[in-house]
């Protein structure tokens, strides 16, 4: 499947669904990552971008796109929606992961709302949480027990953010262990990533419905011209 993970800042994707992505990449799925800002509000944008590139390689992403929106300046609107839609189409995403609609950070909320609109033709959209997300209501659980250490390693790549309390591995592992307990699965499952369902479509045999028709992409031509500044890495 084609899986697109969207994050407002470098490290959001890794914190929210890094375990799932690492596992999915190892299983041969195509992982795409799209980050809207370079995190200039809490660090050197160039350093944070290079950490993101390293992390995407560690995860095994097929493609990473890093956009140029201003950190803390994200607002729900056509600009954000069009950019997200452009990369949804570039990745032919069967599943999109994004922030939670009720997240405490306004950049995160803007990305979540924009993804819902930009992803209107995407069959499956899920929200992830990070350790400081509040009012998160998980509906879908995914076992990451065997890749938990790898998830921590991917987050440790972000050395520039070491002062952030929630980047400490005990918070990240603690959240995963709590979600594993809450999922009431079996005792061999020790670490879980939890998700809110924004949209989920089953096929007739109850598998996840894949992305199907190429819809008219009116934004693509216009954005192709402006896309030069975007960091694209594999
Ligand atoms: Zn963030």
Short mmCIF file of C-alpha atoms and ligand atoms in Angstrom, two decimals:
data_model
loop_
_atom_site.label_atom_id
_atom_site.label_comp_id
_atom_site.label_asym_id
_atom_site.label_seq_id
_atom_site.Cartn_x
_atom_site.Cartn_y
_atom_site.Cartn_z
CA UNK A 1 0.00 0.00 0.00
CA UNK A 2 1.00 3.61 -0.39
CA UNK A 3 1.19 5.26 3.01
CA UNK A 4 1.58 9.02 3.36
CA UNK A 5 2.43 10.49 6.77
CA UNK A 6 2.00 14.23 7.18
CA UNK A 7 3.49 16.32 9.99
CA UNK A 8 3.65 20.02 10.79
CA UNK A 9 7.23 19.92 12.12
CA UNK A 10 10.29 17.70 11.88
CA UNK A 11 9.87 14.83 14.41
CA UNK A 12 6.04 14.89 14.53
CA UNK A 13 5.67 11.95 12.16
CA UNK A 14 8.28 9.88 13.99
CA UNK A 15 6.63 10.50 17.35
CA UNK A 16 3.13 9.80 16.07
CA UNK A 17 3.47 6.83 13.77
CA UNK A 18 7.19 6.09 13.43
CA UNK A 19 6.79 2.51 14.64
CA UNK A 20 4.06 1.72 12.17
CA UNK A 21 6.04 3.28 9.33
CA UNK A 22 9.22 1.36 10.15
CA UNK A 23 7.28 -1.88 10.19
CA UNK A 24 5.31 -1.06 7.04
CA UNK A 25 8.50 -0.20 5.15
CA UNK A 26 10.04 -3.53 6.15
CA UNK A 27 6.94 -5.29 4.89
CA UNK A 28 7.42 -3.68 1.48
CA UNK A 29 4.84 -0.91 1.63
CA UNK A 30 5.67 2.45 0.08
CA UNK A 31 6.19 5.10 2.74
CA UNK A 32 5.95 8.78 1.86
CA UNK A 33 6.57 11.57 4.36
CA UNK A 34 5.51 15.19 3.98
CA UNK A 35 6.48 17.83 6.56
CA UNK A 36 5.00 21.31 6.19
CA UNK A 37 7.64 23.37 8.02
CA UNK A 38 11.33 23.11 8.81
CA UNK A 39 10.81 23.79 12.50
CA UNK A 40 12.38 27.25 12.61
CA UNK A 41 10.52 28.23 15.78
CA UNK A 42 12.51 25.80 17.91
CA UNK A 43 15.84 25.33 16.22
CA UNK A 44 17.93 25.84 13.12
CA UNK A 45 15.75 24.96 10.11
CA UNK A 46 18.69 23.57 8.13
CA UNK A 47 19.73 21.28 10.98
CA UNK A 48 16.19 20.14 11.63
CA UNK A 49 15.69 19.43 7.93
CA UNK A 50 18.86 17.37 7.78
CA UNK A 51 17.76 15.42 10.87
CA UNK A 52 14.46 14.78 9.14
CA UNK A 53 16.21 13.48 6.02
CA UNK A 54 18.29 11.10 8.15
CA UNK A 55 15.24 9.94 10.03
CA UNK A 56 13.27 9.32 6.82
CA UNK A 57 16.15 7.19 5.54
CA UNK A 58 16.25 5.29 8.83
CA UNK A 59 12.51 4.62 8.59
CA UNK A 60 12.94 3.40 5.02
CA UNK A 61 10.71 6.00 3.40
CA UNK A 62 10.53 5.96 -0.36
CA UNK A 63 10.25 9.74 -0.49
CA UNK A 64 10.40 12.68 1.92
CA UNK A 65 9.08 16.12 1.05
CA UNK A 66 9.87 19.10 3.30
CA UNK A 67 7.87 22.23 2.53
CA UNK A 68 8.55 25.87 3.32
CA UNK A 69 5.60 26.95 5.45
CA UNK A 70 6.49 29.09 8.47
CA UNK A 71 6.70 27.28 11.79
CA UNK A 72 3.78 28.37 14.07
CA UNK A 73 2.19 30.12 11.07
CA UNK A 74 0.03 27.31 9.72
CA UNK A 75 -3.62 28.16 9.17
CA UNK A 76 -6.48 26.28 7.62
CA UNK A 77 -6.88 27.66 4.13
CA UNK A 78 -6.54 26.96 0.43
CA UNK A 79 -2.73 27.28 0.45
CA UNK A 80 -2.26 24.55 3.03
CA UNK A 81 -5.03 22.38 1.58
CA UNK A 82 -3.66 22.62 -1.97
CA UNK A 83 -0.14 21.69 -0.92
CA UNK A 84 -1.36 18.69 1.06
CA UNK A 85 -3.60 17.60 -1.79
CA UNK A 86 -0.68 17.86 -4.19
CA UNK A 87 1.38 15.40 -2.16
CA UNK A 88 -1.56 13.10 -1.56
CA UNK A 89 -1.81 12.84 -5.35
CA UNK A 90 1.96 12.47 -5.78
CA UNK A 91 1.92 9.51 -3.42
CA UNK A 92 -1.41 7.98 -4.55
CA UNK A 93 -1.97 7.43 -0.86
CA UNK A 94 -4.18 4.53 0.21
CA UNK A 95 -3.77 5.62 3.83
CA UNK A 96 -2.91 9.07 5.15
CA UNK A 97 -1.67 9.71 8.68
CA UNK A 98 -2.03 13.21 10.07
CA UNK A 99 -2.34 15.15 13.32
CA UNK A 100 -5.35 14.96 15.62
CA UNK A 101 -8.13 17.52 15.02
CA UNK A 102 -8.15 18.39 18.74
CA UNK A 103 -4.37 18.65 19.23
CA UNK A 104 -3.09 21.35 21.56
CA UNK A 105 -0.73 22.92 18.98
CA UNK A 106 -2.49 25.17 16.46
CA UNK A 107 -0.11 24.11 13.66
CA UNK A 108 -1.13 20.50 14.29
CA UNK A 109 -4.84 21.36 14.24
CA UNK A 110 -4.42 23.30 10.99
CA UNK A 111 -2.69 20.34 9.34
CA UNK A 112 -5.34 17.90 10.59
CA UNK A 113 -8.26 19.99 9.31
CA UNK A 114 -6.53 20.66 6.01
CA UNK A 115 -5.82 16.96 5.53
CA UNK A 116 -9.49 16.09 5.93
CA UNK A 117 -10.40 18.45 3.11
CA UNK A 118 -7.37 17.72 0.93
CA UNK A 119 -7.93 14.01 1.42
CA UNK A 120 -11.59 13.91 0.45
CA UNK A 121 -10.82 11.27 -2.22
CA UNK A 122 -8.52 9.23 0.04
CA UNK A 123 -10.24 6.11 1.43
CA UNK A 124 -8.41 5.98 4.77
CA UNK A 125 -7.27 8.86 7.01
CA UNK A 126 -6.02 8.33 10.54
CA UNK A 127 -4.81 10.75 13.22
CA UNK A 128 -1.78 10.06 15.38
CA UNK A 129 -0.89 11.38 18.82
CA UNK A 130 2.36 12.62 20.30
CA UNK A 131 3.13 12.53 24.04
CA UNK A 132 1.74 16.05 24.62
CA UNK A 133 -1.50 15.56 22.67
CA UNK A 134 -4.57 15.93 24.90
CA UNK A 135 -8.17 14.75 24.53
CA UNK A 136 -7.07 12.01 22.15
CA UNK A 137 -9.69 9.30 21.69
CA UNK A 138 -8.01 6.25 20.20
CA UNK A 139 -10.08 3.95 18.03
CA UNK A 140 -7.45 1.91 16.24
CA UNK A 141 -4.45 0.16 17.79
CA UNK A 142 -1.33 -1.12 16.06
CA UNK A 143 1.26 -3.39 17.66
CA UNK A 144 4.77 -1.94 17.43
CA UNK A 145 6.36 -4.12 20.15
CA UNK A 146 9.06 -5.50 17.85
CA UNK A 147 10.04 -2.10 16.45
CA UNK A 148 9.76 0.02 19.61
CA UNK A 149 13.54 0.33 19.97
CA UNK A 150 13.79 1.37 16.33
CA UNK A 151 11.13 4.03 16.86
CA UNK A 152 13.14 5.47 19.77
CA UNK A 153 16.26 5.39 17.61
CA UNK A 154 14.50 7.33 14.84
CA UNK A 155 13.49 10.00 17.37
CA UNK A 156 16.99 10.15 18.83
CA UNK A 157 18.16 11.38 15.44
CA UNK A 158 16.61 14.73 16.36
CA UNK A 159 19.51 15.84 18.57
CA UNK A 160 18.64 19.52 18.18
CA UNK A 161 15.41 18.94 20.11
CA UNK A 162 16.95 17.18 23.08
CA UNK A 163 15.71 19.82 25.51
CA UNK A 164 12.08 18.93 24.83
CA UNK A 165 10.78 16.93 27.74
CA UNK A 166 8.50 14.79 25.66
CA UNK A 167 11.31 13.66 23.40
CA UNK A 168 12.73 11.70 26.29
CA UNK A 169 12.43 8.06 25.48
CA UNK A 170 10.63 7.21 28.73
CA UNK A 171 7.68 9.41 27.71
CA UNK A 172 7.54 7.85 24.25
CA UNK A 173 7.86 4.28 25.51
CA UNK A 174 5.49 5.02 28.39
CA UNK A 175 2.77 6.19 26.04
CA UNK A 176 3.21 3.11 23.84
CA UNK A 177 3.03 0.80 26.87
CA UNK A 178 -0.07 2.56 28.17
CA UNK A 179 -1.81 2.20 24.79
CA UNK A 180 -0.85 -1.49 24.69
CA UNK A 181 -2.48 -2.03 28.09
CA UNK A 182 -5.53 -0.03 27.06
CA UNK A 183 -5.96 -2.00 23.84
CA UNK A 184 -6.66 -5.14 25.94
CA UNK A 185 -4.88 -7.28 23.38
CA UNK A 186 -2.67 -10.11 24.59
CA UNK A 187 0.21 -9.83 27.03
CA UNK A 188 2.87 -10.38 24.35
CA UNK A 189 1.90 -7.02 22.89
CA UNK A 190 3.82 -4.53 24.98
CA UNK A 191 3.93 -1.42 22.80
CA UNK A 192 1.19 0.04 20.65
CA UNK A 193 0.59 3.14 18.57
CA UNK A 194 -2.99 4.39 18.78
CA UNK A 195 -4.94 6.30 16.17
CA UNK A 196 -8.17 8.20 15.76
CA UNK A 197 -10.19 7.32 12.69
CA UNK A 198 -11.05 10.29 10.50
CA UNK A 199 -12.11 8.09 7.60
CA UNK A 200 -11.90 4.36 7.00
CA UNK A 201 -13.27 2.39 4.04
CA UNK A 202 -13.45 -1.39 3.79
CA UNK A 203 -13.44 -3.34 0.57
CA UNK A 204 -16.08 -6.04 0.17
CA UNK A 205 -13.74 -8.58 1.82
CA UNK A 206 -13.11 -6.24 4.76
CA UNK A 207 -9.59 -5.24 3.74
CA UNK A 208 -8.70 -1.56 3.67
CA UNK A 209 -9.96 -0.01 0.47
CA UNK A 210 -7.09 1.25 -1.72
CA UNK A 211 -6.85 4.63 -3.44
CA UNK A 212 -8.55 4.25 -6.79
CA UNK A 213 -9.45 6.82 -9.38
CA UNK A 214 -7.07 9.56 -10.36
CA UNK A 215 -9.28 12.56 -9.75
CA UNK A 216 -8.89 15.83 -11.55
CA UNK A 217 -5.91 17.55 -9.95
CA UNK A 218 -6.43 21.22 -10.58
CA UNK A 219 -3.74 22.27 -8.12
CA UNK A 220 -0.92 20.30 -9.64
CA UNK A 221 0.05 22.50 -12.55
CA UNK A 222 0.20 25.60 -10.42
CA UNK A 223 2.14 23.91 -7.63
CA UNK A 224 4.60 22.20 -9.96
CA UNK A 225 6.02 25.64 -10.61
CA UNK A 226 6.45 26.46 -6.94
CA UNK A 227 7.73 23.07 -5.89
CA UNK A 228 11.39 23.75 -6.65
CA UNK A 229 12.18 24.95 -3.12
CA UNK A 230 10.85 21.84 -1.53
CA UNK A 231 13.45 19.45 -0.19
CA UNK A 232 12.91 16.06 -1.75
CA UNK A 233 14.92 13.17 -0.41
CA UNK A 234 14.92 9.43 -0.70
ZN1 LIG B 1 4.76 19.53 15.84
#
